[in-house]
XYZ file of N, CA and C in Angstrom:
771
model
N 5.107 16.789 7.242
C 4.049 15.940 6.680
C 4.552 15.306 5.390
N 4.391 13.988 5.266
C 4.895 13.294 4.088
C 4.021 13.576 2.881
N 4.537 13.282 1.724
C 3.802 13.476 0.478
C 2.493 12.704 0.513
N 2.504 11.474 1.015
C 1.302 10.639 1.013
C 0.302 11.142 2.040
N 0.763 11.649 3.174
C -0.150 12.202 4.166
C -0.795 13.477 3.640
N -0.044 14.273 2.887
C -0.603 15.458 2.253
C -1.716 15.070 1.293
N -1.489 14.019 0.522
C -2.504 13.525 -0.404
C -3.750 13.107 0.345
N -3.580 12.466 1.492
C -4.722 12.065 2.309
C -5.487 13.287 2.783
N -4.783 14.281 3.294
C -5.440 15.500 3.777
C -6.199 16.200 2.669
N -5.615 16.232 1.484
C -6.279 16.864 0.351
C -7.531 16.106 -0.053
N -7.476 14.771 0.021
C -8.631 13.950 -0.332
C -9.765 14.173 0.652
N -9.438 14.221 1.949
C -10.458 14.423 2.978
C -11.042 15.829 2.873
N -10.177 16.792 2.545
C -10.611 18.186 2.546
C -11.227 18.652 1.245
N -11.502 17.723 0.343
C -12.011 18.104 -0.965
C -13.489 18.394 -1.006
N -14.191 18.319 0.133
C -15.602 18.645 0.153
C -16.500 17.465 -0.157
N -15.947 16.302 -0.483
C -16.753 15.140 -0.806
C -16.972 14.302 0.446
N -18.069 13.523 0.423
C -18.359 12.628 1.535
C -17.581 11.331 1.331
N -16.350 11.299 1.821
C -15.477 10.152 1.585
C -15.016 9.567 2.918
N -14.721 8.293 2.868
C -14.181 7.614 4.050
C -12.928 6.862 3.648
N -11.838 7.207 4.261
C -10.579 6.515 4.008
C -10.565 5.187 4.748
N -10.051 4.159 4.105
C -9.823 2.869 4.757
C -8.339 2.765 5.075
N -8.020 2.673 6.354
C -6.640 2.452 6.788
C -6.399 0.948 6.804
N -5.725 0.472 5.777
C -5.505 -0.956 5.570
C -4.147 -1.315 6.164
N -4.153 -1.973 7.320
C -2.933 -2.249 8.075
C -2.408 -3.644 7.752
N -1.168 -3.699 7.271
C -0.563 -4.968 6.875
C 0.778 -5.170 7.575
N 0.833 -6.081 8.557
C 2.136 -6.469 9.107
C 2.795 -7.463 8.145
N 4.092 -7.372 7.976
C 4.771 -8.282 7.062
C 6.159 -8.600 7.598
N 6.664 -9.763 7.272
C 7.999 -10.169 7.719
C 8.708 -10.890 6.573
N 10.022 -10.941 6.643
C 10.769 -11.546 5.550
C 10.506 -13.048 5.469
N 10.150 -13.501 4.266
C 9.998 -14.919 3.954
C 10.073 -15.037 2.437
N 10.247 -16.234 1.903
C 10.443 -16.367 0.453
C 9.320 -15.787 -0.404
N 8.102 -15.704 0.144
C 6.964 -15.221 -0.638
C 6.596 -13.774 -0.322
N 7.375 -13.104 0.531
C 6.994 -11.753 0.946
C 6.851 -10.802 -0.236
N 7.802 -10.810 -1.131
C 7.803 -9.853 -2.226
C 6.567 -10.023 -3.117
N 6.272 -11.261 -3.508
C 5.107 -11.488 -4.368
C 3.819 -11.176 -3.621
N 3.783 -11.438 -2.316
C 2.585 -11.120 -1.535
C 2.334 -9.617 -1.502
N 3.393 -8.842 -1.280
C 3.257 -7.387 -1.220
C 2.788 -6.838 -2.566
N 3.383 -7.309 -3.656
C 2.992 -6.834 -4.981
C 1.554 -7.214 -5.296
N 1.204 -8.465 -5.040
C -0.149 -8.928 -5.357
C -1.205 -8.163 -4.567
N -0.956 -7.982 -3.268
C -1.906 -7.233 -2.452
C -1.966 -5.777 -2.888
N -0.806 -5.177 -3.136
C -0.768 -3.784 -3.558
C -1.535 -3.544 -4.842
N -1.466 -4.491 -5.777
C -2.157 -4.318 -7.044
C -3.663 -4.507 -6.900
N -4.109 -5.084 -5.799
C -5.529 -5.083 -5.464
C -5.917 -3.747 -4.853
N -5.144 -3.303 -3.874
C -5.497 -2.095 -3.139
C -5.447 -0.839 -4.000
N -4.566 -0.806 -4.984
C -4.435 0.413 -5.794
C -5.666 0.675 -6.660
N -6.595 -0.268 -6.713
C -7.835 -0.058 -7.448
C -8.808 0.855 -6.706
N -8.545 1.096 -5.434
C -9.409 1.971 -4.641
C -8.583 3.185 -4.216
N -8.883 4.366 -4.734
C -8.034 5.536 -4.467
C -8.104 6.058 -3.043
N -9.062 5.592 -2.246
C -9.169 6.077 -0.873
C -8.785 5.004 0.145
N -7.813 4.204 -0.244
C -7.178 3.289 0.707
C -5.823 3.869 1.085
N -5.587 3.953 2.374
C -4.288 4.384 2.908
C -3.634 3.122 3.465
N -2.637 2.628 2.746
C -2.018 1.346 3.087
C -0.890 1.575 4.082
N -1.027 0.976 5.259
C 0.004 1.080 6.285
C 0.745 -0.255 6.351
N 1.938 -0.283 5.803
C 2.763 -1.491 5.755
C 3.798 -1.405 6.867
N 3.797 -2.397 7.758
C 4.726 -2.380 8.888
C 5.563 -3.659 8.860
N 6.843 -3.492 8.632
C 7.737 -4.643 8.561
C 8.214 -5.071 9.950
N 8.341 -6.370 10.121
C 8.946 -6.926 11.326
C 10.459 -6.858 11.136
N 11.013 -5.702 11.443
C 12.419 -5.447 11.165
C 12.856 -4.201 11.918
N 14.162 -3.995 11.960
C 14.701 -2.778 12.568
C 14.497 -1.593 11.645
N 14.713 -1.822 10.340
C 14.572 -0.757 9.350
C 13.680 -1.221 8.205
N 13.081 -0.269 7.525
C 12.245 -0.584 6.369
C 13.112 -1.079 5.209
N 12.568 -2.000 4.430
C 13.266 -2.545 3.273
C 13.181 -1.577 2.099
N 14.309 -1.251 1.516
C 14.347 -0.291 0.417
C 13.543 -0.788 -0.778
N 13.594 -2.064 -1.034
C 12.873 -2.625 -2.187
C 11.370 -2.392 -2.061
N 10.832 -2.626 -0.878
C 9.410 -2.411 -0.646
C 9.091 -0.927 -0.697
N 9.957 -0.085 -0.130
C 9.737 1.357 -0.150
C 9.660 1.877 -1.587
N 10.555 1.430 -2.440
C 10.562 1.900 -3.821
C 9.290 1.472 -4.545
N 8.821 0.253 -4.260
C 7.589 -0.200 -4.920
C 6.400 0.636 -4.454
N 6.326 0.917 -3.169
C 5.234 1.746 -2.646
C 5.269 3.143 -3.257
N 6.458 3.712 -3.387
C 6.591 5.034 -3.986
C 6.094 5.042 -5.428
N 6.378 3.964 -6.145
C 6.003 3.905 -7.566
C 4.528 3.583 -7.770
N 3.844 3.113 -6.713
C 2.459 2.647 -6.851
C 1.457 3.779 -7.020
N 1.801 4.980 -6.544
C 0.865 6.094 -6.586
C -0.168 6.056 -5.476
N -0.071 5.075 -4.581
C -1.037 4.931 -3.501
C -0.701 5.857 -2.336
N -1.693 6.125 -1.486
C -1.430 6.719 -0.181
C -0.901 5.593 0.707
N 0.190 5.835 1.395
C 0.764 4.771 2.208
C 1.624 5.329 3.329
N 1.878 4.465 4.302
C 2.924 4.686 5.294
C 3.733 3.404 5.357
N 5.032 3.539 5.404
C 5.926 2.379 5.453
C 6.732 2.472 6.742
N 6.477 1.535 7.659
C 7.059 1.587 8.994
C 7.781 0.279 9.313
N 8.522 0.287 10.405
C 9.209 -0.918 10.882
C 9.040 -1.017 12.389
N 8.841 -2.252 12.870
C 8.748 -2.513 14.310
C 9.167 -3.954 14.554
N 10.143 -4.136 15.412
C 10.631 -5.478 15.721
C 9.652 -6.261 16.581
N 9.603 -7.577 16.367
C 8.855 -8.461 17.259
C 9.776 -8.969 18.361
N 9.231 -9.252 19.537
C 10.055 -9.838 20.597
C 10.402 -11.277 20.254
N 11.428 -11.837 20.871
C 11.848 -13.211 20.565
C 10.740 -14.242 20.699
N 9.749 -13.997 21.570
C 8.677 -14.966 21.793
C 7.956 -15.318 20.509
N 7.784 -14.350 19.607
C 7.036 -14.596 18.383
C 7.736 -15.597 17.482
N 9.030 -15.783 17.699
C 9.773 -16.767 16.928
C 9.615 -18.167 17.508
N 8.943 -18.268 18.648
C 8.804 -19.560 19.323
C 7.337 -19.959 19.472
N 6.503 -19.524 18.534
C 5.113 -19.936 18.561
C 4.156 -18.935 19.166
N 4.645 -17.785 19.617
C 3.771 -16.761 20.166
C 3.054 -16.027 19.049
N 2.161 -15.098 19.391
C 1.418 -14.366 18.357
C 2.331 -13.502 17.509
N 2.070 -13.475 16.219
C 2.839 -12.651 15.296
C 2.110 -11.337 15.022
N 2.859 -10.339 14.644
C 2.271 -9.100 14.169
C 1.786 -8.153 15.244
N 2.067 -8.443 16.512
C 1.563 -7.616 17.606
C 2.165 -6.209 17.560
N 3.478 -6.129 17.619
C 4.136 -4.816 17.626
C 3.882 -4.044 16.343
N 3.777 -4.781 15.228
C 3.567 -4.123 13.951
C 2.159 -3.494 13.883
N 1.152 -4.233 14.301
C -0.214 -3.684 14.293
C -0.337 -2.519 15.273
N 0.303 -2.651 16.425
C 0.240 -1.552 17.398
C 0.941 -0.302 16.886
N 2.031 -0.482 16.172
C 2.728 0.677 15.598
C 1.817 1.379 14.603
N 1.087 0.603 13.819
C 0.147 1.190 12.861
C -0.988 1.912 13.572
N -1.489 1.345 14.665
C -2.568 1.993 15.415
C -2.102 3.323 16.011
N -0.845 3.372 16.432
C -0.292 4.639 16.927
C -0.379 5.704 15.839
N -0.072 5.313 14.610
C -0.141 6.257 13.501
C -1.580 6.672 13.216
N -2.494 5.703 13.212
C -3.904 5.989 12.916
C -4.453 7.059 13.858
N -4.008 7.040 15.099
C -4.501 8.022 16.072
C -4.125 9.451 15.693
N -3.154 9.631 14.821
C -2.713 10.968 14.415
C -3.323 11.412 13.089
N -4.096 10.531 12.443
C -4.615 10.798 11.103
C -6.106 11.132 11.137
N -6.640 11.693 10.063
C -8.079 11.975 10.007
C -8.901 10.703 10.202
N -10.159 10.864 10.604
C -11.020 9.708 10.852
C -11.218 8.876 9.598
N -11.374 7.590 9.804
C -11.610 6.652 8.717
C -11.948 5.304 9.309
N -11.842 4.266 8.511
C -12.114 2.901 8.955
C -10.817 2.114 8.966
N -10.593 1.365 10.030
C -9.371 0.584 10.205
C -9.649 -0.881 9.888
N -8.753 -1.465 9.090
C -8.876 -2.893 8.747
C -7.509 -3.544 8.808
N -7.449 -4.723 9.405
C -6.194 -5.474 9.488
C -6.183 -6.521 8.370
N -5.333 -6.295 7.363
C -5.285 -7.190 6.211
C -3.910 -7.787 6.019
N -3.797 -9.098 6.188
C -2.504 -9.768 6.007
C -2.079 -9.734 4.545
N -0.765 -9.810 4.328
C -0.253 -9.681 2.963
C -0.502 -10.917 2.111
N -0.831 -12.061 2.729
C -1.048 -13.270 1.945
C -2.520 -13.662 1.852
N -3.430 -12.742 2.162
C -4.851 -12.981 1.977
C -5.313 -12.429 0.637
N -6.540 -12.795 0.230
C -7.120 -12.291 -1.018
C -8.393 -11.518 -0.700
N -8.621 -10.437 -1.461
C -9.727 -9.538 -1.161
C -10.483 -9.170 -2.434
N -11.804 -9.257 -2.346
C -12.680 -8.768 -3.398
C -12.799 -7.248 -3.234
N -12.762 -6.511 -4.336
C -12.839 -5.052 -4.250
C -14.139 -4.574 -3.615
N -15.159 -5.417 -3.599
C -16.430 -5.037 -2.985
C -16.329 -4.939 -1.463
N -15.230 -5.461 -0.893
C -15.045 -5.347 0.549
C -14.917 -3.891 0.986
N -14.250 -3.066 0.182
C -13.902 -1.722 0.637
C -15.100 -0.783 0.779
N -16.037 -0.745 -0.171
C -17.240 0.063 0.087
C -18.061 -0.469 1.255
N -17.995 -1.771 1.509
C -18.667 -2.316 2.683
C -18.018 -1.795 3.959
N -16.700 -1.807 4.004
C -15.985 -1.334 5.187
C -16.332 0.120 5.501
N -16.576 0.905 4.476
C -16.868 2.327 4.686
C -18.209 2.554 5.376
N -19.016 1.515 5.495
C -20.286 1.614 6.220
C -20.098 1.459 7.728
N -18.894 1.096 8.153
C -18.627 0.828 9.566
C -18.872 2.067 10.419
N -19.731 1.928 11.409
C -20.025 3.035 12.321
C -19.204 2.939 13.602
N -18.956 1.704 14.030
C -18.149 1.504 15.234
C -17.276 0.269 15.059
N -17.855 -0.922 15.233
C -17.150 -2.183 15.002
C -18.012 -3.034 14.081
N -17.463 -3.435 12.953
C -18.214 -4.248 11.996
C -17.627 -5.653 11.912
N -18.431 -6.572 11.387
C -18.014 -7.969 11.274
C -18.578 -8.538 9.982
N -17.848 -9.488 9.400
C -18.294 -10.107 8.150
C -17.589 -11.449 7.990
N -18.087 -12.248 7.069
C -17.585 -13.601 6.875
C -16.180 -13.591 6.268
N -15.439 -14.653 6.547
C -14.109 -14.837 5.958
C -13.916 -16.317 5.662
N -13.305 -16.627 4.535
C -13.166 -18.016 4.089
C -11.795 -18.600 4.416
N -11.762 -19.930 4.524
C -10.546 -20.726 4.695
C -9.825 -20.440 6.014
N -10.547 -20.504 7.123
C -9.954 -20.261 8.437
C -10.444 -21.292 9.443
N -9.677 -21.420 10.537
C -10.068 -22.243 11.685
C -10.438 -23.658 11.272
N -9.635 -24.266 10.385
C -9.855 -25.640 9.944
C -11.248 -25.827 9.350
N -11.750 -24.799 8.701
C -13.062 -24.876 8.062
C -13.089 -24.048 6.793
N -14.157 -24.206 6.024
C -14.267 -23.448 4.784
C -14.494 -21.970 5.046
N -15.099 -21.649 6.200
C -15.373 -20.246 6.504
C -15.683 -20.069 7.988
N -15.654 -18.830 8.430
C -16.251 -18.386 9.689
C -17.293 -17.347 9.315
N -18.423 -17.356 10.011
C -19.466 -16.399 9.645
C -20.234 -15.936 10.874
N -20.922 -14.811 10.718
C -21.785 -14.316 11.769
C -23.235 -14.612 11.395
N -24.004 -15.114 12.364
C -25.430 -15.371 12.177
C -26.191 -14.140 12.653
N -27.046 -13.585 11.788
C -27.764 -12.348 12.087
C -29.226 -12.644 12.402
N -29.716 -12.075 13.491
C -31.126 -12.187 13.863
C -31.959 -11.408 12.847
N -32.839 -12.093 12.137
C -33.604 -11.454 11.063
C -34.583 -10.414 11.595
N -34.973 -10.544 12.840
C -35.930 -9.604 13.418
C -35.251 -8.321 13.877
N -34.144 -8.469 14.609
C -33.468 -7.303 15.180
C -32.358 -6.755 14.288
N -31.842 -7.592 13.372
C -30.716 -7.176 12.545
C -29.394 -7.214 13.271
N -29.391 -7.734 14.506
C -28.162 -7.820 15.300
C -27.468 -9.156 15.072
N -26.149 -9.154 15.310
C -25.388 -10.398 15.234
C -25.735 -11.254 16.446
N -26.275 -12.436 16.195
C -26.681 -13.333 17.278
C -25.508 -14.166 17.785
N -24.679 -14.631 16.853
C -23.510 -15.417 17.242
C -22.548 -15.505 16.070
N -21.337 -15.946 16.380
C -20.328 -16.163 15.357
C -20.063 -17.658 15.272
N -20.116 -18.182 14.058
C -19.986 -19.629 13.839
C -18.598 -19.934 13.296
N -17.875 -20.806 14.000
C -16.518 -21.178 13.611
C -16.277 -22.639 13.988
N -15.424 -23.300 13.224
C -15.056 -24.683 13.573
C -14.280 -24.743 14.883
N -13.654 -23.621 15.241
C -12.943 -23.570 16.519
C -13.491 -22.416 17.350
N -14.354 -22.778 18.292
C -14.914 -21.778 19.193
C -13.928 -21.468 20.313
N -13.330 -22.508 20.888
C -12.281 -22.328 21.885
C -12.690 -21.551 23.123
N -13.987 -21.517 23.420
C -14.443 -20.753 24.573
C -14.383 -19.257 24.361
N -14.252 -18.828 23.124
C -14.127 -17.401 22.815
C -15.494 -16.756 22.598
N -15.626 -15.524 23.020
C -16.846 -14.756 22.796
C -16.919 -14.256 21.353
N -15.735 -13.984 20.768
C -15.659 -13.453 19.409
C -14.756 -14.349 18.555
N -15.223 -15.554 18.188
C -14.372 -16.514 17.472
C -14.279 -16.225 15.970
N -13.612 -15.130 15.636
C -13.489 -14.732 14.235
C -12.056 -14.301 13.948
N -11.572 -14.667 12.774
C -10.226 -14.290 12.355
C -10.091 -12.764 12.218
N -8.868 -12.293 12.301
C -8.564 -10.868 12.201
C -9.163 -10.226 10.951
N -9.205 -10.980 9.853
C -9.686 -10.438 8.596
C -11.186 -10.275 8.517
N -11.905 -10.598 9.587
C -13.356 -10.492 9.587
C -13.904 -9.307 10.357
N -13.020 -8.341 10.680
C -13.448 -7.192 11.480
C -13.124 -5.882 10.789
N -13.905 -4.849 11.092
C -13.584 -3.478 10.705
C -13.858 -2.568 11.892
N -13.099 -1.480 12.021
C -13.224 -0.578 13.171
C -13.215 0.860 12.692
N -14.154 1.663 13.166
C -14.044 3.090 12.889
C -12.902 3.634 13.728
N -12.151 4.561 13.180
C -10.959 5.044 13.877
C -11.291 5.771 15.179
N -12.527 6.263 15.325
C -12.839 6.937 16.595
C -12.844 5.940 17.748
N -13.095 4.657 17.451
C -12.996 3.618 18.479
C -11.543 3.456 18.906
N -10.646 3.494 17.936
C -9.216 3.371 18.227
C -8.741 4.572 19.044
N -9.225 5.749 18.684
C -8.760 6.973 19.341
C -9.322 7.139 20.751
N -10.533 6.635 20.991
C -11.159 6.816 22.309
C -10.916 5.639 23.247
N -11.017 4.442 22.728
C -10.832 3.251 23.575
C -9.370 2.826 23.664
N -8.589 3.197 22.668
C -7.152 2.890 22.602
C -6.855 1.394 22.808
N -7.520 0.519 22.081
C -7.220 -0.913 22.187
C -5.851 -1.220 21.574
N -5.196 -2.209 22.118
C -3.909 -2.635 21.591
C -3.793 -4.159 21.699
N -2.950 -4.725 20.843
C -2.641 -6.149 20.892
C -1.557 -6.376 21.934
N -1.546 -7.598 22.515
C -0.583 -7.901 23.575
C 0.202 -9.157 23.242
N 1.515 -9.078 23.407
C 2.372 -10.234 23.143
C 2.154 -11.362 24.141
N 1.570 -11.055 25.302
C 1.397 -12.063 26.349
C 0.200 -12.972 26.104
N -0.596 -12.674 25.093
C -1.819 -13.435 24.841
C -1.495 -14.830 24.312
N -2.271 -15.821 24.735
C -2.117 -17.183 24.240
C -2.393 -17.223 22.741
N -1.541 -17.889 21.956
C -1.795 -17.980 20.517
C -3.209 -18.484 20.232
N -3.865 -17.838 19.286
C -5.247 -18.176 18.963
C -6.256 -17.259 19.626
N -5.804 -16.481 20.618
C -6.707 -15.592 21.345
C -6.365 -14.117 21.133
N -5.548 -13.833 20.119
C -5.134 -12.454 19.872
C -6.335 -11.582 19.510
N -7.173 -12.077 18.580
C -8.362 -11.324 18.183
C -9.330 -11.171 19.355
N -9.517 -12.245 20.094
C -10.441 -12.222 21.232
C -10.025 -11.158 22.253
N -8.746 -11.111 22.559
C -8.251 -10.144 23.536
C -8.461 -8.714 23.042
N -8.233 -8.495 21.763
C -8.417 -7.157 21.201
C -9.894 -6.779 21.168
N -10.735 -7.709 20.744
C -12.159 -7.418 20.608
C -12.813 -7.090 21.950
N -12.353 -7.728 23.005
C -12.927 -7.451 24.327
C -12.623 -6.026 24.790
N -11.675 -5.386 24.150
C -11.362 -3.996 24.485
C -12.283 -3.004 23.773
N -13.033 -3.484 22.772
C -13.877 -2.565 21.996
C -15.352 -2.957 21.978
N -15.701 -4.168 22.446
C -17.101 -4.605 22.439
C -17.349 -5.550 23.606
N -18.580 -5.525 24.117
C -18.948 -6.389 25.234
C -19.702 -7.637 24.792
N -20.390 -7.553 23.660
C -21.161 -8.701 23.175
C -21.318 -8.614 21.672
N -21.737 -9.721 21.053
C -21.912 -9.750 19.599
C -23.028 -8.806 19.152
N -23.968 -8.501 20.033
C -25.075 -7.616 19.659
C -24.605 -6.199 19.356
N -23.389 -5.854 19.794
C -22.839 -4.522 19.526
C -22.180 -4.435 18.149
N -22.054 -5.574 17.473
C -21.348 -5.614 16.204
C -22.280 -5.284 15.044
N -21.741 -4.626 14.046
C -22.499 -4.242 12.861
C -22.208 -5.232 11.732
N -23.216 -6.021 11.312
C -22.970 -6.980 10.230
C -22.883 -6.295 8.873
N -21.857 -6.631 8.100
C -21.693 -6.109 6.749
C -21.895 -7.229 5.729
N -21.582 -6.930 4.476
C -21.679 -7.915 3.388
C -23.069 -8.550 3.326
N -24.094 -7.695 3.192
C -25.486 -8.159 3.091
C -25.854 -9.054 4.265
N -25.693 -8.494 5.460
C -25.989 -9.231 6.698
C -25.206 -10.541 6.785
N -23.939 -10.464 6.416
C -23.027 -11.614 6.513
C -23.493 -12.795 5.667
N -23.969 -12.495 4.454
C -24.361 -13.568 3.536
C -23.405 -13.683 2.352
N -22.402 -12.804 2.294
C -21.436 -12.843 1.199
C -20.015 -12.868 1.748
N -19.101 -13.411 0.958
C -17.693 -13.497 1.357
C -16.841 -12.701 0.379
N -16.092 -11.746 0.925
C -15.189 -10.925 0.123
C -13.739 -11.035 0.594
N -13.471 -11.939 1.548
C -12.119 -12.083 2.103
C -11.777 -13.562 2.214
N -10.589 -13.923 1.753
C -10.144 -15.316 1.801
C -8.777 -15.388 2.472
N -8.666 -16.246 3.470
C -7.415 -16.424 4.218
C -6.598 -17.498 3.490
N -6.045 -17.147 2.340
C -5.468 -18.157 1.459
C -4.084 -18.634 1.883
N -3.223 -17.734 2.271
C -1.834 -18.018 2.630
C -1.057 -18.609 1.449
N 0.132 -18.082 1.248
C 0.999 -18.546 0.180
C 1.784 -19.756 0.668
N 1.630 -20.878 -0.017
C 2.334 -22.104 0.401
C 3.059 -22.740 -0.771
N 3.900 -23.715 -0.463
C 4.584 -24.457 -1.503
C 5.669 -23.689 -2.220
N 6.174 -22.626 -1.591
C 7.219 -21.829 -2.230
C 8.561 -22.521 -2.042
N 9.296 -22.680 -3.120
C 10.613 -23.307 -3.034
C 11.707 -22.291 -3.312
N 12.795 -22.423 -2.590
C 13.950 -21.554 -2.812
C 15.162 -22.368 -3.263
N 14.882 -23.553 -3.787
C 15.978 -24.426 -4.221
C 16.761 -23.789 -5.368
N 18.052 -23.941 -5.340
C 18.921 -23.378 -6.362
C 18.663 -24.032 -7.713
N 18.596 -23.211 -8.760
C 18.490 -23.719 -10.127
C 19.914 -24.004 -10.596
N 20.330 -25.230 -10.379
C 21.745 -25.574 -10.552
C 22.218 -25.460 -11.989
N 21.300 -25.540 -12.954
C 21.715 -25.487 -14.365
C 21.884 -24.070 -14.872
N 21.568 -23.061 -14.035
C 21.651 -21.669 -14.470
C 22.882 -21.005 -13.860
N 23.867 -20.633 -14.681
C 25.075 -19.988 -14.148
C 24.809 -18.597 -13.579
N 23.661 -18.003 -13.933
C 23.330 -16.658 -13.455
C 22.360 -16.686 -12.271
N 22.255 -17.822 -11.618
C 21.284 -17.967 -10.532
C 21.486 -16.918 -9.443
N 22.725 -16.691 -9.027
C 22.989 -15.754 -7.933
C 22.552 -14.333 -8.291
N 22.616 -13.982 -9.569
C 22.181 -12.656 -9.996
C 20.657 -12.547 -10.026
N 20.006 -13.607 -10.455
C 18.563 -13.559 -10.700
C 17.722 -13.836 -9.474
N 18.287 -14.518 -8.476
C 17.455 -14.886 -7.334
C 16.948 -13.660 -6.571
N 17.667 -12.538 -6.717
C 17.235 -11.329 -6.032
C 15.970 -10.710 -6.631
N 15.531 -11.205 -7.780
C 14.320 -10.681 -8.418
C 13.065 -11.340 -7.871
N 13.219 -12.438 -7.155
C 12.055 -13.219 -6.709
C 11.435 -12.583 -5.482
């Protein structure tokens, strides 16, 4: 048992009514990866009951990321899983990485599972909301599907999710970005849903959701009945890797970025 898993067991076994959030982040090498990991980590470390599962699209884990995770004081798992060549040609990304994390979740104490990309932004109020998840929860997310947001419309009489509103419905039953869902781990352990590389791009969430829910009425609305936004699909853009030609120490310093 790793040091971080021991910490998790001690937290669960402390006699308090606590719910761990398993925050799953697939990541791959790109010019902004390092800053994305640090920025996200410095958000997550504000909540002591987040277990961050970082899965790199690689053969082996990156030592630089491992050292930062070790120094963070957070509960974490650092894993690696390669993507098939298809993902480099426009297929869905993060499939093998998310599935590797789900394999781990099945071996850990119960908690809430959330898929959080490394280049998104999160309000700390999201995490206590996620802990309310009983089975499958849903909530609004900003800057997705060529629109300012995607949201769930809640029936005021029944309190059930009536429909999900998105600029791109695409014939989907569950037209919501990955960052708009939460899952209790018992759903993962009993239903054993997994992502599939064969899915048409844009339908990855839909394919996964159909493995855990039959209709929107089964979903639990969070964030004050889906009236608040605590997640933004921002994505890091405009990053340049151009050489600073006037700096003779460029080759030494570029490794810090």
